[in-house]
PDB file of C-alpha atoms in Angstrom:
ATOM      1  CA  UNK A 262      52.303 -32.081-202.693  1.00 59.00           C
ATOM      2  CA  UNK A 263      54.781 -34.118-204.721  1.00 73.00           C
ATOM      3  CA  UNK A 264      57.536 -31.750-204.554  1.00 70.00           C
ATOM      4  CA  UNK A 265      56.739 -32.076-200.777  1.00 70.00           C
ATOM      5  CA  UNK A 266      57.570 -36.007-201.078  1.00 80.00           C
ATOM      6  CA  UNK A 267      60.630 -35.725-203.272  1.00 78.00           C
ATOM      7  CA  UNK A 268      62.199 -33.358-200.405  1.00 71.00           C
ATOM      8  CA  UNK A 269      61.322 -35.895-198.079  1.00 75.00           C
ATOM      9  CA  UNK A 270      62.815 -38.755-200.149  1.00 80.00           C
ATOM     10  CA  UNK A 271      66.312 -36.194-200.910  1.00 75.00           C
ATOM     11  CA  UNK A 272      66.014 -35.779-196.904  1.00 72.00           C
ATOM     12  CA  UNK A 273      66.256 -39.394-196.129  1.00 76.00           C
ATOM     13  CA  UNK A 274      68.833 -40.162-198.516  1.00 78.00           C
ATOM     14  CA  UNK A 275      70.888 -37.345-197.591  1.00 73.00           C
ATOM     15  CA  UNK A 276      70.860 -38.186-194.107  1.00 70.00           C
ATOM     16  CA  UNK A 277      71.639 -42.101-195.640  1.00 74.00           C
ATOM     17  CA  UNK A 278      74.613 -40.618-196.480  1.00 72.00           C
ATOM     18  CA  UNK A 279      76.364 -38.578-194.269  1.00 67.00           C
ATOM     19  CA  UNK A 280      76.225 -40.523-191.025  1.00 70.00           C
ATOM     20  CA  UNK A 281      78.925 -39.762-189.106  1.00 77.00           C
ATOM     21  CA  UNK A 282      78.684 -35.949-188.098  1.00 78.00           C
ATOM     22  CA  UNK A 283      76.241 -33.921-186.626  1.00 79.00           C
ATOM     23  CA  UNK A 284      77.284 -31.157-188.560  1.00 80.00           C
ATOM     24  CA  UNK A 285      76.452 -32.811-191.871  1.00 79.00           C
ATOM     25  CA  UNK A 286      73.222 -33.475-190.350  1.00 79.00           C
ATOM     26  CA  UNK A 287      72.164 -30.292-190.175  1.00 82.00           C
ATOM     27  CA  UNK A 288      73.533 -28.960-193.385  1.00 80.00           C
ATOM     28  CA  UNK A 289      70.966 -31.337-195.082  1.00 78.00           C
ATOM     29  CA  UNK A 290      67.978 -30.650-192.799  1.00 79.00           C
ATOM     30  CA  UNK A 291      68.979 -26.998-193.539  1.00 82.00           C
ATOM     31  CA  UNK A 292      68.867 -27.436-197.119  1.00 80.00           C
ATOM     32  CA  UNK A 293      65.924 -29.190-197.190  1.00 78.00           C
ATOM     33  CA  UNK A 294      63.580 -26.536-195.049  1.00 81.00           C
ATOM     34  CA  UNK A 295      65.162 -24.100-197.643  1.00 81.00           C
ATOM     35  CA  UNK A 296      63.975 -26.129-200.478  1.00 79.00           C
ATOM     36  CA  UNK A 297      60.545 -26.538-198.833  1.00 78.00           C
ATOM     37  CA  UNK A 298      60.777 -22.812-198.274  1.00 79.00           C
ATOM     38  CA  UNK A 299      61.340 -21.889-202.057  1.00 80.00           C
ATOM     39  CA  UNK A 300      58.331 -24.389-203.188  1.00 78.00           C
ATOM     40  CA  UNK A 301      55.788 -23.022-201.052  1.00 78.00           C
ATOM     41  CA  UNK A 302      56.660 -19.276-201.946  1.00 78.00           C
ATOM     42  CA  UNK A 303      56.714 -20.424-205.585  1.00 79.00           C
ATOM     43  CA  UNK A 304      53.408 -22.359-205.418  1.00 77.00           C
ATOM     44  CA  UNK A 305      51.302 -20.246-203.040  1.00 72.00           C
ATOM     45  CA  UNK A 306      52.590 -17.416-203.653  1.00 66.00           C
ATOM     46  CA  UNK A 307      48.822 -15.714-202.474  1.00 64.00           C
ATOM     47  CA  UNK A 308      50.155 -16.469-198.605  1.00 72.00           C
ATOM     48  CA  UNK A 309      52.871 -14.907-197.711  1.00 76.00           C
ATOM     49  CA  UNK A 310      52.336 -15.915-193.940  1.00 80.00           C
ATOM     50  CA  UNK A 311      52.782 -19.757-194.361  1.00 78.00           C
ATOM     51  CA  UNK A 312      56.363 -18.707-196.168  1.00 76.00           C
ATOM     52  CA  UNK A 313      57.016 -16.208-193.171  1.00 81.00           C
ATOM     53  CA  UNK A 314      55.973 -19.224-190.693  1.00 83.00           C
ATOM     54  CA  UNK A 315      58.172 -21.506-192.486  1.00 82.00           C
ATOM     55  CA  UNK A 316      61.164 -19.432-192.230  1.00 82.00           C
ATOM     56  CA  UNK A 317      60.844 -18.152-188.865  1.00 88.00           C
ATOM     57  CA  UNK A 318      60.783 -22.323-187.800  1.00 87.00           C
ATOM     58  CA  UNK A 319      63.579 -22.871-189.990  1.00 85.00           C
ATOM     59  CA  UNK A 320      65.874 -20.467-188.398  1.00 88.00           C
ATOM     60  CA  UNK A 321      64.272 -21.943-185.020  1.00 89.00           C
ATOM     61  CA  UNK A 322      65.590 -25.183-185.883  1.00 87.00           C
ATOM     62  CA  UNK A 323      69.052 -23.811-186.914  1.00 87.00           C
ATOM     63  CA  UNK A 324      69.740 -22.111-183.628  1.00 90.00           C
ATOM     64  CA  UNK A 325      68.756 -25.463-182.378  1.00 90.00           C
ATOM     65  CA  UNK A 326      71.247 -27.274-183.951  1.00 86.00           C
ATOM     66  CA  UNK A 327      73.841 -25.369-183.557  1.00 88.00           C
ATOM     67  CA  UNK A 328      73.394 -25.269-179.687  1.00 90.00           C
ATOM     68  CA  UNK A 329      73.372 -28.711-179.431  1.00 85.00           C
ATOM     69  CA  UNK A 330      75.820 -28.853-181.776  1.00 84.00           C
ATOM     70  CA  UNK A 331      77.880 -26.877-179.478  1.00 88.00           C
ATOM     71  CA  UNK A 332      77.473 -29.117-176.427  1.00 87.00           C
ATOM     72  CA  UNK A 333      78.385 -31.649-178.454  1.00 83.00           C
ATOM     73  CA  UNK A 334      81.508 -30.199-179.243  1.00 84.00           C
ATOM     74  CA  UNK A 335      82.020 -29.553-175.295  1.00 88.00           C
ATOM     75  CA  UNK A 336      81.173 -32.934-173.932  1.00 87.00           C
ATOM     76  CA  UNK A 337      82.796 -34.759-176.167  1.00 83.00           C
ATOM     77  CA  UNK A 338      85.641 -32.776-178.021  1.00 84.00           C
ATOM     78  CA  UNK A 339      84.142 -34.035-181.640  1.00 80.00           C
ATOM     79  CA  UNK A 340      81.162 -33.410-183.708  1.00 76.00           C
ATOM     80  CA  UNK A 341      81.137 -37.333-184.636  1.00 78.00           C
ATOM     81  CA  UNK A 342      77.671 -39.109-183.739  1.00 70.00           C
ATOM     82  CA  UNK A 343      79.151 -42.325-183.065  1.00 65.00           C
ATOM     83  CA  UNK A 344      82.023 -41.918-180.928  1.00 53.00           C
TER      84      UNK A 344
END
């Protein structure tokens, strides 16, 4: 449950820090589902259908991004969040 927290904290800071595109957005919300991916199949390993859950929403949430990423990139020529 504490790993859970720290990937939390390492999301908040990450997006803290890279505030101006949407593509480094989603690099760091991809990285952290991956790290929250690794823990659980480390620490419960006995499931394997919360890790298959997991990654099946991850990859949800990446085609997400990258659509709306996309009609970013069509509306408004830039990936930059504050334009």
């Amino acid at each position: 449950v504490s790993y859970l927290f720290y990937s939390i904290i390492i999301l908040f800071l990450s997006f803290s820090h890279f505030k101006n595109h949407i593509l480094s957005y989603l690099l760091c919300l991809e990285a952290t589902v991956l790290f929250i991916f690794a823990l659980i199949t480390i620490f419960a390993s006995s499931s394997i259908h919360v890790s298959l859950v997991l990654l099946s929403i991850g990859a949800c949430e990446a085609a997400m991004g990258l659509s709306s990423l996309i009609c970013s990139v069509r509306i408004s020529g830039s990936d930059n969040l504050f334009v």
